[in-house]
CSV table of C-alpha atoms in Angstrom, one decimal:
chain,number,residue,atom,x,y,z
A,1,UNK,CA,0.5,-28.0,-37.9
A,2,UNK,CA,4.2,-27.1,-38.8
A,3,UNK,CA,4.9,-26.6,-35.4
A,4,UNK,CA,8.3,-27.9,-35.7
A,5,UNK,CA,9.0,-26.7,-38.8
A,6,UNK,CA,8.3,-23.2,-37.5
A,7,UNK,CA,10.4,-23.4,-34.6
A,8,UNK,CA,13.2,-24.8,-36.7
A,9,UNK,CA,13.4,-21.8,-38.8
A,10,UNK,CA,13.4,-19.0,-36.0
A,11,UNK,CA,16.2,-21.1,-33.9
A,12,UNK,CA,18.4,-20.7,-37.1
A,13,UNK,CA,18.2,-16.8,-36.0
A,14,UNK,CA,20.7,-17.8,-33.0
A,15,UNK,CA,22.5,-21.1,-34.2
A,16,UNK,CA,26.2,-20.3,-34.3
A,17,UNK,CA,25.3,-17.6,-31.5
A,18,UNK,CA,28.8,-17.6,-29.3
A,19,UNK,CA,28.5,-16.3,-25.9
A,20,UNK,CA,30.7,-15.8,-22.9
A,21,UNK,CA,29.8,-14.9,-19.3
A,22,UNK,CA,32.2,-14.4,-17.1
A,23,UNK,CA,31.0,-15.3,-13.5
A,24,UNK,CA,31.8,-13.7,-9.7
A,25,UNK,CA,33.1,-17.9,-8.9
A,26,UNK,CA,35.8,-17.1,-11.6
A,27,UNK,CA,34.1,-19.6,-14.0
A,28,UNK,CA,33.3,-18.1,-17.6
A,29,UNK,CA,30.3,-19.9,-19.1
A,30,UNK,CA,30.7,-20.5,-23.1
A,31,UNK,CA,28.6,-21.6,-25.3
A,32,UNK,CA,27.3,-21.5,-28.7
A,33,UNK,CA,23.6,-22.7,-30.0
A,34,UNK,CA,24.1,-25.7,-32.6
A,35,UNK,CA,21.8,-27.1,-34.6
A,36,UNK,CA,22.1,-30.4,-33.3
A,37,UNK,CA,21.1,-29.2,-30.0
A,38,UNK,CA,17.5,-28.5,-30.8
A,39,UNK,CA,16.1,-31.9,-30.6
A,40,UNK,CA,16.6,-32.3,-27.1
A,41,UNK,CA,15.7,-28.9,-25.7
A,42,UNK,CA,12.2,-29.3,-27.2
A,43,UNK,CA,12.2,-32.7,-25.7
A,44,UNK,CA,12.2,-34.9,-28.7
A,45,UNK,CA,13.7,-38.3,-27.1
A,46,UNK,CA,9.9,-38.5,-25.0
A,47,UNK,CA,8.3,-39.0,-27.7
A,48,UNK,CA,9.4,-42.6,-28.3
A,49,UNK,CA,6.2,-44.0,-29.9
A,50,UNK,CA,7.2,-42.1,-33.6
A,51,UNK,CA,9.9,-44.5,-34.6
A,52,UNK,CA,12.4,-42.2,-35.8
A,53,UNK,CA,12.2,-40.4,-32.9
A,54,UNK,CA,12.5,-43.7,-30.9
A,55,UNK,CA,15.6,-44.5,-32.8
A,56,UNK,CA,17.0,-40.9,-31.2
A,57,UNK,CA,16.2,-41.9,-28.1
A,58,UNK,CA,18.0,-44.8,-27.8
A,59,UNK,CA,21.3,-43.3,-29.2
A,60,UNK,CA,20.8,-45.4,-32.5
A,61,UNK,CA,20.1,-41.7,-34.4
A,62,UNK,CA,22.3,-38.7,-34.0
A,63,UNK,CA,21.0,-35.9,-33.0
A,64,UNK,CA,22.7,-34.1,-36.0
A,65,UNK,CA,21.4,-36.2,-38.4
A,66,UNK,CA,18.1,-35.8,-36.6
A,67,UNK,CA,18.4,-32.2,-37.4
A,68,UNK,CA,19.2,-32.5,-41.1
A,69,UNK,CA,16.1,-35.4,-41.2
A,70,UNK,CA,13.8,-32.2,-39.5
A,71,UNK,CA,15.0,-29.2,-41.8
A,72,UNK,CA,14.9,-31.4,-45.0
A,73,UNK,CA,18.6,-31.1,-46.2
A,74,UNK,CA,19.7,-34.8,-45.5
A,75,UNK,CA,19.4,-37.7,-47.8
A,76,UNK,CA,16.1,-38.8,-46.0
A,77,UNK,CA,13.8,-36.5,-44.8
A,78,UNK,CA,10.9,-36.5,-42.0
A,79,UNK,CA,7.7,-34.7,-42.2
A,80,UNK,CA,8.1,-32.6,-38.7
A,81,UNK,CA,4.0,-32.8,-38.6
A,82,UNK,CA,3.8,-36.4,-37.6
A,83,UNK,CA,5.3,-35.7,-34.3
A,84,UNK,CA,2.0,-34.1,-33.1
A,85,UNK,CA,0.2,-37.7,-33.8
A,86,UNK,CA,2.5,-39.2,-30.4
A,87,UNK,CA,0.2,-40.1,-27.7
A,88,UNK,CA,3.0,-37.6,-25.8
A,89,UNK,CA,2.8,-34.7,-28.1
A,90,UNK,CA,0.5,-33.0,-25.7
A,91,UNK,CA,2.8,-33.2,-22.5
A,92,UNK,CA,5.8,-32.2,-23.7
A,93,UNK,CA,3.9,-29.2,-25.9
A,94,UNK,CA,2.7,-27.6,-23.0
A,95,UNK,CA,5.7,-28.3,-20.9
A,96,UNK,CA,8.1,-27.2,-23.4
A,97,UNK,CA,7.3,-26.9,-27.1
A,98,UNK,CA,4.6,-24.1,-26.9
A,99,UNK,CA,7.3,-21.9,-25.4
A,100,UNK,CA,10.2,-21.9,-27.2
A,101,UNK,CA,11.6,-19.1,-29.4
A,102,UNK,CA,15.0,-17.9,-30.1
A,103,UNK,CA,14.0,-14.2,-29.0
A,104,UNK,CA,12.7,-15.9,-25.1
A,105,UNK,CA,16.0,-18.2,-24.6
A,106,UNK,CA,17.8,-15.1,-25.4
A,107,UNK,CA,15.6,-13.0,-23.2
A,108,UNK,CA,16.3,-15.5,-20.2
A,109,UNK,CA,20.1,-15.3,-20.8
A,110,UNK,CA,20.2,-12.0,-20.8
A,111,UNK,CA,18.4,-12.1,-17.3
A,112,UNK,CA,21.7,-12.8,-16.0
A,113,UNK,CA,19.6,-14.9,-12.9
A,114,UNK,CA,22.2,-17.8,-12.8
A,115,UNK,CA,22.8,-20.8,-10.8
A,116,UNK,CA,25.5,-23.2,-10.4
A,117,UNK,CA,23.3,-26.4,-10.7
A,118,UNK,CA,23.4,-29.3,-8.2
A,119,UNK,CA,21.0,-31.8,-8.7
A,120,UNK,CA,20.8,-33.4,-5.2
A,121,UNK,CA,19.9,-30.2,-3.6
A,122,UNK,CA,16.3,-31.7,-5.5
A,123,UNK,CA,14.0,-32.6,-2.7
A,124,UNK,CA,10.5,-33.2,-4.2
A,125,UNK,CA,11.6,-35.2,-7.0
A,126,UNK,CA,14.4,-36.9,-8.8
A,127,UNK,CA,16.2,-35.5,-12.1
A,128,UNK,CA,18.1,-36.2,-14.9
A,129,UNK,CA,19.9,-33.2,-15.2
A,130,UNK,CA,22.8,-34.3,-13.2
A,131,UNK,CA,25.1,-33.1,-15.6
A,132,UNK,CA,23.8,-29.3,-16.2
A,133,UNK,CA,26.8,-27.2,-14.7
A,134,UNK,CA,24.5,-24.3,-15.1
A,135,UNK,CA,21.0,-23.0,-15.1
A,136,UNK,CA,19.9,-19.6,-16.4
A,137,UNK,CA,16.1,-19.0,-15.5
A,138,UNK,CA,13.5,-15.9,-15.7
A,139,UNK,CA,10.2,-15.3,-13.9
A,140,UNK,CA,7.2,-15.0,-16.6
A,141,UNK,CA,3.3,-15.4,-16.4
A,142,UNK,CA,1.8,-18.4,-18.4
A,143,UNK,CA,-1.0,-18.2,-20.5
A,144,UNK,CA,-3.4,-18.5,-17.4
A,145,UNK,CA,-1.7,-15.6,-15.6
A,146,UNK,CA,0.2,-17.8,-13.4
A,147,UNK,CA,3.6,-17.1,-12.4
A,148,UNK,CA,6.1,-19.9,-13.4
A,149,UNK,CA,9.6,-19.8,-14.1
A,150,UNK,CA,11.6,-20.7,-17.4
A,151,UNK,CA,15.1,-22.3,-17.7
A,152,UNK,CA,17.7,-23.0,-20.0
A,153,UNK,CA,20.5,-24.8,-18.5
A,154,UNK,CA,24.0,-26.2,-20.0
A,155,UNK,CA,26.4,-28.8,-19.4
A,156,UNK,CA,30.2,-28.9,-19.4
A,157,UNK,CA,32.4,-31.6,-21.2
A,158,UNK,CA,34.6,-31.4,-18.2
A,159,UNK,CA,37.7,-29.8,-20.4
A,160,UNK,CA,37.6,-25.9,-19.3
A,161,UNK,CA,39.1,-24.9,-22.8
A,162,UNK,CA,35.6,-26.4,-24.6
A,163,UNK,CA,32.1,-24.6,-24.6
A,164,UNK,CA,29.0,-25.4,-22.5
A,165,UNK,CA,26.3,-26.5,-24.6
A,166,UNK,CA,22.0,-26.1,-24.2
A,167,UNK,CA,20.9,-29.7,-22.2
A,168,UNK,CA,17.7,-28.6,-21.6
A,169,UNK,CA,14.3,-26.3,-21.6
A,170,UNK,CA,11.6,-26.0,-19.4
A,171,UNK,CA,8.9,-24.1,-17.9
A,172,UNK,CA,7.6,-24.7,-14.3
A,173,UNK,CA,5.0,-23.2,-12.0
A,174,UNK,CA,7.0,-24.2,-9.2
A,175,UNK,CA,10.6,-23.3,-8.3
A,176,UNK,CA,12.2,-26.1,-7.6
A,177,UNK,CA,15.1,-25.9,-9.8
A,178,UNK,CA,16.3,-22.9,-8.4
A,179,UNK,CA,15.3,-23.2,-4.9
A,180,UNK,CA,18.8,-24.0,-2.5
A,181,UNK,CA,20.8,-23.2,-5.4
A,182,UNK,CA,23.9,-21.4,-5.2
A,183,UNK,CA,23.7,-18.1,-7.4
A,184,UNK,CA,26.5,-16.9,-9.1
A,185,UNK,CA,26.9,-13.6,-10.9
A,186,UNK,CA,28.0,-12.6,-14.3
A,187,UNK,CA,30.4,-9.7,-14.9
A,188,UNK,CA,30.0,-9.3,-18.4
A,189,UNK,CA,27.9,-10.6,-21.4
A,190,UNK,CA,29.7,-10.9,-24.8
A,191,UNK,CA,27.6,-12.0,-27.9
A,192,UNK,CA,28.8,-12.6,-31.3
A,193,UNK,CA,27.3,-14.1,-33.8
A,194,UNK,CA,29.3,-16.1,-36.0
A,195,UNK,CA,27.5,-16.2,-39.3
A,196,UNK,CA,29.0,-17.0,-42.9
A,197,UNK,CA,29.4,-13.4,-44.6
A,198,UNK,CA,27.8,-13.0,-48.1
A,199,UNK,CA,30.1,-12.1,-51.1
A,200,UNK,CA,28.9,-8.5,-50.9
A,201,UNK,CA,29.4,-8.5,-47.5
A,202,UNK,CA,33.2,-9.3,-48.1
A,203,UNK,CA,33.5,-7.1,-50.5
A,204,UNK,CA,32.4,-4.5,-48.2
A,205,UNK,CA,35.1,-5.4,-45.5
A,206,UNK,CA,37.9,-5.8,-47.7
A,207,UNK,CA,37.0,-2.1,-49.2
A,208,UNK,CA,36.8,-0.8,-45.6
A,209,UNK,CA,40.2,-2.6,-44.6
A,210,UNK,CA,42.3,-1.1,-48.1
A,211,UNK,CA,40.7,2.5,-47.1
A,212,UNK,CA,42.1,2.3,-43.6
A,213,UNK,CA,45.2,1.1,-44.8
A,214,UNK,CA,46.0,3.4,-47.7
């Protein structure tokens, strides 16, 4: 129990996370984590037999006010626990859900392993990522000492001057995600994080800036 609700509360530690990564192709990679992305990197839309949830999947339900239902701060509210009573709760946990933390997604994009994404370079199976520009991914053990390999990967609106955004979140024992991809490497890694300052903390800057500027 509170599964969600526990994972909600440690992906605040990187919402409004900004990063940049400029890569070898001359691409930089941008993004930023959003609340409203969570839903779908823990898979969320699969599990279509809780009706909210159904509601997401079929685009009826935002995925922001999805987010606000989870975390209790909209005008209706969802008990996250309920999820775990879909007949699908148990696939997509161990596929996904079991794994995800703020501190590994960080851990795999800081790997710097990166691929420029092309779905039809696929062969055992078909995907829906088609639109995931790129894929970040790490090498781990499981739980049974397996080797398998992790992935975040992001899509592109299309317009350079926007940001990438997290599509999706897996673990596989198999690597067919990154097998015939075309690697590309990152120059640099920039991180800010762009939280709201406290009063204090404002005060503390302004008292900084007037002593510099004396």
């Amino acid at each position: 129990m509170n599964i969600i609700k526990n994972i909600i509360t440690d992906y605040e530690k990187i919402v409004k996370t900004d990063i940049q990564i400029p890569l070898s192709n001359g691409d930089v990679i941008k993004f930023m984590f959003k609340p409203q992305d969570l839903p779908h990197l823990l898979g969320l839309q699969h599990l279509v037999d809780i009706p909210v949830l159904f509601e997401y999947s079929e685009k009826r339900l935002s995925a922001t006010d999805l987010y606000k239902m989870m975390s209790g701060i909209g005008e209706v509210t969802i008990d996250t626990d309920e999820f775990e009573n879909s007949a699908y709760f148990n696939e997509i946990y161990d596929g996904r859900i079991r794994y995800f933390s703020s501190d590994l997604i960080l851990d795999i994009i800081k790997a710097k392993q990166i691929i420029k994404f092309d779905n039809s370079k696929i062969r055992t199976f078909s995907t829906k990522l088609e639109k995931v520009e790129y894929m970040f991914w790490k090498k781990y053990k499981d739980k049974n000492n397996n080797y398998g390999y992790f992935g975040i990967g992001f899509m592109a609106s299309g317009n350079r001057a926007d940001k990438n955004y997290p599509n999706t979140f897996f673990f596989r024992l198999d690597d067919e995600y990154i097998r015939y991809q075309k690697r590309v490497f990152p120059f640099s890694f920039m991180k800010k994080e762009n939280r709201d300052l406290m009063p204090g903390e404002v005060r503390q800057l302004l008292s900084e800036y007037r002593q510099k500027n004396k």
